[in-house]
Amino acid sequence: MVEEQRKVTRNTMSKFLRGSHMYDLIIIGGGSGGVRASRIAASHGAKVALIESSMHHGPPDFSAIGGTCVNVGCVPKKLMVYASHFSEAHHGGEGYGWSAVSSTFDWNKFMVKKNEEISRLNGVYGRMLGGAGVEIIEGKGSFKNHHEILIEKKDGTSSVISGETIVISVGGWPFKPSLKGIEHAITSNEIFYLKEQPKRVVVVGGGYIAVEFACILHGLGSEVNLLYRGELFLRGFDLDIRKHLEKQMDSCGVQLHFKSNPQEIKKNADGTLTVITEKGESYECDAVLYATGRVAKTDNLGLDNTDVKTSNGFIPVDAGSKTNVDNIYAVGDVTDRIALTPVALHEGHCLADTLYGGKTRKPDHEYVTSAVFSNPEIATVGYTEEAAASAFQNISVYTSEFRPMSNILSGSPLRAFMKIIVDDATDRVVGVHVCCDHAAEIMQGVGIAVKTGASKADFDATIGIHPTSAEELVTMRTPSYKYKNGAKL
Ligand code: FAD
């Protein structure tokens, strides 16, 4: 406490403060990007104010200090992913000699535990930022002009603060299309606060959030129908991986309906819902979860009082995260670059180092590893086969599909798939895509190799860990097929 106090006092004196502004830096939005930028800027000696609408998670704001990731994104979702795997483990145990386990999932008990953990994290973030000397201001921030920010607090009071530099890190918000009955649908925000587990769920969408929730809810015992208007979910991921996951989800009993788009959601007299699609199919359920993308949270931000340009609500920035206005920057999801927590952290860190740390750092968006926490998981780094075939003249593609050892005795039908893509001109591995249990944990290490330019010869020279699924990545020797001048041979 004394230490925190000391740091706060020290930091009210800025080594950068210029002109008549109250702060060197004002950051609007205390999510991944804003938290990292504010903490690093303060550690470099800047006087920083961080404005966040709430210090504690939950409706109606949903997000709070720590941002989407901590409150209504990565963290609570991953806790649900963990919870969803127990049914499979209980089932599979019989094949390994365990007596049958009869288990039921208690949604409320889980939610209480989940909420305790998120509250704990809200506290950790608040203390960590306070300790670093960041002044956290709870309220909604909006621009009065290029340097002045109006803060509206929950108790109805308001104030205005001014800063030399402003960073916008307000993140995004779930998008719901306009549709008859859409008010009956929930989004990824509300799912974390539902009072009861929906026994039958229709998930609408084809992005990673839709796919993850379809797998989570299925694992928790709900009947899941996923509707997506496109040909196949997970656009932008490697096509073979998407097809592989489709088969696995299908074999587990998640009901997938592609080229299927809701036209209307009806509320029935007994409280259930019916989704009617454009093709005339109907699905009765207890909840409709829309995961059809996210929009930037830039409405009500007072951008009309500035010259900051937007594009579909998002804020375009240059390579150094600067908007078209000299003293205003933006980081994270609001910039529509790569909407992932580690990317927002990286952008915030680079910006703070550049503005106050005496070193120019531009965020690097190449070879970013990412995962889909489906069942089984997908993890990926680098080019998809489709993108590599057009980016490089000649490529070799190595693939392997197999039944992981753990699934043999357990009787799980799930199979693994792995793909390595190599640029023939340099032998560099330019893409790795994996769909199997623990794919994300595997990919983090592989990502370092690919990011630092490992060649296929380096992969071949690496001795595997046996017996694992991951050893397949260092034992694929013969290309499954090649591309010459963009054409598959
Ligand atoms: P955010 O984290 O969204 O933070 C913005 C903050 O600004 C919010 O706390 C908000 O309350 C505040 N705010 C907004 N407007 C104002 C205002 N006017 N005044 C004051 N405060 C304001 N990423 C991963 O890497 N891995 C995952 O597994 C993953 N899973 C996800 C699952 C879900 C369901 C969702 C929705 C997202 C997931 N993401 C995941 C994405 C990740 O959460 C975001 O990329 C990340 O949080 C972006 O950080 P940010 O700083 O841009 O914004």
GROMACS .gro file of C-alpha atoms in nm, residues 230-476:
model
  247
  230GLY     CA    1  -2.172  -1.901  -4.601
  231GLU     CA    2  -2.053  -2.229  -4.754
  232LEU     CA    3  -1.827  -2.319  -4.461
  233PHE     CA    4  -1.737  -2.154  -4.131
  234LEU     CA    5  -1.402  -1.992  -4.031
  235ARG     CA    6  -1.342  -1.791  -4.348
  236GLY     CA    7  -0.979  -1.680  -4.358
  237PHE     CA    8  -0.847  -2.001  -4.200
  238ASP     CA    9  -0.684  -2.275  -4.410
  239LEU     CA   10  -0.952  -2.454  -4.612
  240ASP     CA   11  -0.843  -2.809  -4.520
  241ILE     CA   12  -0.843  -2.719  -4.152
  242ARG     CA   13  -1.195  -2.577  -4.184
  243LYS     CA   14  -1.313  -2.892  -4.358
  244HIS     CA   15  -1.142  -3.110  -4.099
  245LEU     CA   16  -1.307  -2.927  -3.808
  246GLU     CA   17  -1.644  -2.951  -3.984
  247LYS     CA   18  -1.609  -3.332  -3.987
  248GLN     CA   19  -1.500  -3.348  -3.622
  249MET     CA   20  -1.783  -3.126  -3.496
  250ASP     CA   21  -2.025  -3.326  -3.703
  251SER     CA   22  -1.896  -3.654  -3.560
  252CYS     CA   23  -1.946  -3.519  -3.206
  253GLY     CA   24  -2.306  -3.423  -3.272
  254VAL     CA   25  -2.291  -3.046  -3.319
  255GLN     CA   26  -2.549  -2.986  -3.591
  256LEU     CA   27  -2.402  -2.766  -3.862
  257HIS     CA   28  -2.618  -2.590  -4.121
  258PHE     CA   29  -2.432  -2.391  -4.386
  259LYS     CA   30  -2.596  -2.160  -4.642
  260SER     CA   31  -2.860  -2.113  -4.378
  261ASN     CA   32  -2.965  -1.767  -4.263
  262PRO     CA   33  -3.232  -1.673  -4.009
  263GLN     CA   34  -3.521  -1.464  -4.134
  264GLU     CA   35  -3.718  -1.436  -3.814
  265ILE     CA   36  -3.698  -1.525  -3.446
  266LYS     CA   37  -4.034  -1.594  -3.280
  267LYS     CA   38  -4.101  -1.602  -2.909
  268ASN     CA   39  -4.340  -1.883  -2.822
  269ALA     CA   40  -4.606  -1.876  -2.548
  270ASP     CA   41  -4.399  -2.115  -2.330
  271GLY     CA   42  -4.096  -1.885  -2.345
  272THR     CA   43  -3.905  -2.093  -2.601
  273LEU     CA   44  -3.787  -1.944  -2.930
  274THR     CA   45  -3.825  -2.055  -3.290
  275VAL     CA   46  -3.573  -1.953  -3.554
  276ILE     CA   47  -3.713  -1.956  -3.907
  277THR     CA   48  -3.455  -1.943  -4.185
  278GLU     CA   49  -3.480  -1.790  -4.532
  279LYS     CA   50  -3.509  -2.145  -4.667
  280GLY     CA   51  -3.812  -2.206  -4.443
  281GLU     CA   52  -3.645  -2.443  -4.194
  282SER     CA   53  -3.734  -2.388  -3.831
  283TYR     CA   54  -3.542  -2.461  -3.511
  284GLU     CA   55  -3.702  -2.453  -3.170
  285CYS     CA   56  -3.466  -2.363  -2.889
  286ASP     CA   57  -3.420  -2.196  -2.550
  287ALA     CA   58  -3.164  -1.938  -2.666
  288VAL     CA   59  -3.040  -1.787  -2.991
  289LEU     CA   60  -2.679  -1.674  -2.972
  290TYR     CA   61  -2.574  -1.428  -3.241
  291ALA     CA   62  -2.201  -1.419  -3.311
  292THR     CA   63  -2.202  -1.239  -3.642
  293GLY     CA   64  -1.905  -1.009  -3.599
  294ARG     CA   65  -1.815  -0.706  -3.395
  295VAL     CA   66  -1.839  -0.333  -3.460
  296ALA     CA   67  -1.611  -0.061  -3.326
  297LYS     CA   68  -1.735   0.104  -3.007
  298THR     CA   69  -1.693   0.452  -3.148
  299ASP     CA   70  -2.051   0.577  -3.130
  300ASN     CA   71  -2.096   0.836  -2.852
  301LEU     CA   72  -1.720   0.894  -2.848
  302GLY     CA   73  -1.760   1.253  -2.965
  303LEU     CA   74  -1.549   1.195  -3.276
  304ASP     CA   75  -1.771   1.454  -3.449
  305ASN     CA   76  -1.594   1.712  -3.232
  306THR     CA   77  -1.261   1.612  -3.387
  307ASP     CA   78  -1.115   1.567  -3.734
  308VAL     CA   79  -1.049   1.195  -3.669
  309LYS     CA   80  -1.152   0.993  -3.973
  310THR     CA   81  -1.335   0.662  -3.939
  311SER     CA   82  -1.410   0.380  -4.179
  312ASN     CA   83  -1.728   0.182  -4.100
  313GLY     CA   84  -1.686   0.305  -3.743
  314PHE     CA   85  -1.330   0.172  -3.712
  315ILE     CA   86  -1.035   0.413  -3.686
  316PRO     CA   87  -0.767   0.376  -3.954
  317VAL     CA   88  -0.413   0.436  -3.828
  318ASP     CA   89  -0.066   0.447  -3.982
  319ALA     CA   90   0.213   0.198  -3.910
  320GLY     CA   91   0.285   0.381  -3.583
  321SER     CA   92  -0.083   0.365  -3.468
  322LYS     CA   93  -0.139   0.736  -3.535
  323THR     CA   94  -0.480   0.852  -3.666
  324ASN     CA   95  -0.503   1.128  -3.925
  325VAL     CA   96  -0.483   1.378  -3.634
  326ASP     CA   97  -0.131   1.440  -3.505
  327ASN     CA   98  -0.186   1.402  -3.129
  328ILE     CA   99  -0.448   1.124  -3.145
  329TYR     CA  100  -0.357   0.754  -3.167
  330ALA     CA  101  -0.557   0.432  -3.163
  331VAL     CA  102  -0.469   0.074  -3.071
  332GLY     CA  103  -0.649  -0.258  -3.049
  333ASP     CA  104  -0.973  -0.381  -3.203
  334VAL     CA  105  -1.095  -0.029  -3.281
  335THR     CA  106  -0.827  -0.004  -3.552
  336ASP     CA  107  -0.952  -0.314  -3.739
  337ARG     CA  108  -0.607  -0.467  -3.779
  338ILE     CA  109  -0.591  -0.808  -3.606
  339ALA     CA  110  -0.857  -0.832  -3.333
  340LEU     CA  111  -0.673  -1.039  -3.074
  341THR     CA  112  -0.562  -0.961  -2.719
  342PRO     CA  113  -0.186  -1.018  -2.767
  343VAL     CA  114  -0.195  -0.795  -3.075
  344ALA     CA  115  -0.369  -0.513  -2.884
  345LEU     CA  116  -0.112  -0.552  -2.603
  346HIS     CA  117   0.172  -0.536  -2.855
  347GLU     CA  118   0.030  -0.227  -3.027
  348GLY     CA  119  -0.018  -0.051  -2.692
  349HIS     CA  120   0.333  -0.141  -2.577
  350CYS     CA  121   0.498  -0.027  -2.903
  351LEU     CA  122   0.312   0.303  -2.887
  352ALA     CA  123   0.409   0.378  -2.525
  353ASP     CA  124   0.774   0.293  -2.596
  354THR     CA  125   0.770   0.517  -2.904
  355LEU     CA  126   0.602   0.815  -2.732
  356TYR     CA  127   0.786   0.804  -2.398
  357GLY     CA  128   1.051   0.531  -2.400
  358GLY     CA  129   1.295   0.688  -2.644
  359LYS     CA  130   1.271   0.403  -2.899
  360THR     CA  131   1.059   0.394  -3.211
  361ARG     CA  132   0.870   0.065  -3.229
  362LYS     CA  133   0.616  -0.013  -3.497
  363PRO     CA  134   0.379  -0.302  -3.429
  364ASP     CA  135   0.459  -0.612  -3.631
  365HIS     CA  136   0.154  -0.798  -3.763
  366GLU     CA  137   0.340  -1.069  -3.955
  367TYR     CA  138   0.327  -1.436  -3.854
  368VAL     CA  139   0.087  -1.384  -3.563
  369THR     CA  140  -0.011  -1.717  -3.404
  370SER     CA  141  -0.376  -1.766  -3.319
  371ALA     CA  142  -0.619  -2.034  -3.209
  372VAL     CA  143  -0.981  -2.135  -3.217
  373PHE     CA  144  -1.083  -2.307  -2.895
  374SER     CA  145  -1.314  -2.548  -3.068
  375ASN     CA  146  -1.319  -2.922  -2.999
  376PRO     CA  147  -1.068  -3.022  -3.122
  377GLU     CA  148  -0.877  -2.694  -3.120
  378ILE     CA  149  -0.737  -2.518  -3.423
  379ALA     CA  150  -0.410  -2.328  -3.408
  380THR     CA  151  -0.232  -2.156  -3.688
  381VAL     CA  152   0.058  -1.938  -3.789
  382GLY     CA  153   0.147  -1.781  -4.122
  383TYR     CA  154  -0.002  -1.829  -4.466
  384THR     CA  155  -0.296  -2.053  -4.546
  385GLU     CA  156  -0.236  -2.285  -4.841
  386GLU     CA  157  -0.460  -2.066  -5.057
  387ALA     CA  158  -0.270  -1.746  -4.966
  388ALA     CA  159   0.074  -1.910  -4.996
  389ALA     CA  160  -0.009  -2.043  -5.343
  390SER     CA  161  -0.059  -1.689  -5.465
  391ALA     CA  162   0.214  -1.520  -5.256
  392PHE     CA  163   0.500  -1.758  -5.350
  393GLN     CA  164   0.592  -1.900  -5.689
  394ASN     CA  165   0.639  -2.261  -5.581
  395ILE     CA  166   0.535  -2.421  -5.254
  396SER     CA  167   0.538  -2.768  -5.100
  397VAL     CA  168   0.256  -2.880  -4.874
  398TYR     CA  169   0.297  -3.151  -4.611
  399THR     CA  170  -0.017  -3.293  -4.450
  400SER     CA  171  -0.095  -3.562  -4.199
  401GLU     CA  172  -0.429  -3.688  -4.065
  402PHE     CA  173  -0.438  -3.942  -3.785
  403ARG     CA  174  -0.619  -4.067  -3.479
  404PRO     CA  175  -0.437  -3.934  -3.170
  405MET     CA  176  -0.321  -4.208  -2.933
  406SER     CA  177  -0.532  -4.070  -2.645
  407ASN     CA  178  -0.852  -4.119  -2.845
  408ILE     CA  179  -0.797  -4.488  -2.916
  409LEU     CA  180  -0.876  -4.630  -2.571
  410SER     CA  181  -1.118  -4.350  -2.485
  411GLY     CA  182  -1.316  -4.427  -2.799
  412SER     CA  183  -1.336  -4.061  -2.901
  413PRO     CA  184  -1.404  -4.033  -3.276
  414LEU     CA  185  -1.194  -3.716  -3.303
  415ARG     CA  186  -0.903  -3.716  -3.548
  416ALA     CA  187  -0.608  -3.477  -3.580
  417PHE     CA  188  -0.492  -3.290  -3.889
  418MET     CA  189  -0.164  -3.104  -3.945
  419LYS     CA  190  -0.028  -2.908  -4.238
  420ILE     CA  191   0.307  -2.745  -4.307
  421ILE     CA  192   0.354  -2.508  -4.602
  422VAL     CA  193   0.705  -2.440  -4.735
  423ASP     CA  194   0.829  -2.177  -4.980
  424ASP     CA  195   1.042  -2.385  -5.220
  425ALA     CA  196   1.265  -2.092  -5.315
  426THR     CA  197   1.396  -2.043  -4.962
  427ASP     CA  198   1.287  -2.364  -4.784
  428ARG     CA  199   1.125  -2.135  -4.523
  429VAL     CA  200   0.820  -2.271  -4.342
  430VAL     CA  201   0.559  -2.006  -4.417
  431GLY     CA  202   0.251  -2.169  -4.267
  432VAL     CA  203   0.162  -2.427  -4.004
  433HIS     CA  204  -0.198  -2.529  -3.932
  434VAL     CA  205  -0.302  -2.778  -3.671
  435CYS     CA  206  -0.637  -2.918  -3.559
  436CYS     CA  207  -0.607  -3.145  -3.255
  437ASP     CA  208  -0.626  -3.145  -2.875
  438HIS     CA  209  -0.399  -2.879  -2.722
  439ALA     CA  210  -0.330  -2.729  -3.066
  440ALA     CA  211  -0.290  -2.381  -2.916
  441GLU     CA  212  -0.031  -2.499  -2.665
  442ILE     CA  213   0.159  -2.675  -2.944
  443MET     CA  214   0.146  -2.378  -3.177
  444GLN     CA  215   0.293  -2.124  -2.935
  445GLY     CA  216   0.636  -2.289  -2.961
  446VAL     CA  217   0.605  -2.359  -3.333
  447GLY     CA  218   0.516  -1.992  -3.377
  448ILE     CA  219   0.858  -1.886  -3.248
  449ALA     CA  220   1.027  -2.108  -3.506
  450VAL     CA  221   0.814  -1.981  -3.792
  451LYS     CA  222   0.841  -1.616  -3.683
  452THR     CA  223   1.219  -1.640  -3.666
  453GLY     CA  224   1.237  -1.789  -4.016
  454ALA     CA  225   1.289  -2.160  -3.953
  455SER     CA  226   1.334  -2.368  -4.266
  456LYS     CA  227   1.185  -2.710  -4.339
  457ALA     CA  228   1.536  -2.846  -4.292
  458ASP     CA  229   1.531  -2.697  -3.937
  459PHE     CA  230   1.199  -2.872  -3.866
  460ASP     CA  231   1.349  -3.199  -4.003
  461ALA     CA  232   1.661  -3.158  -3.788
  462THR     CA  233   1.448  -3.124  -3.473
  463ILE     CA  234   1.406  -3.446  -3.279
  464GLY     CA  235   1.049  -3.507  -3.175
  465ILE     CA  236   0.901  -3.575  -2.833
  466HIS     CA  237   0.753  -3.923  -2.829
  467PRO     CA  238   0.476  -4.024  -2.798
  468THR     CA  239   0.290  -3.701  -2.877
  469SER     CA  240   0.067  -3.567  -3.152
  470ALA     CA  241   0.302  -3.272  -3.194
  471GLU     CA  242   0.596  -3.491  -3.303
  472GLU     CA  243   0.416  -3.526  -3.637
  473LEU     CA  244   0.526  -3.168  -3.714
  474VAL     CA  245   0.893  -3.272  -3.720
  475THR     CA  246   0.848  -3.606  -3.892
  476MET     CA  247   0.665  -3.518  -4.214
   0.00000   0.00000   0.00000
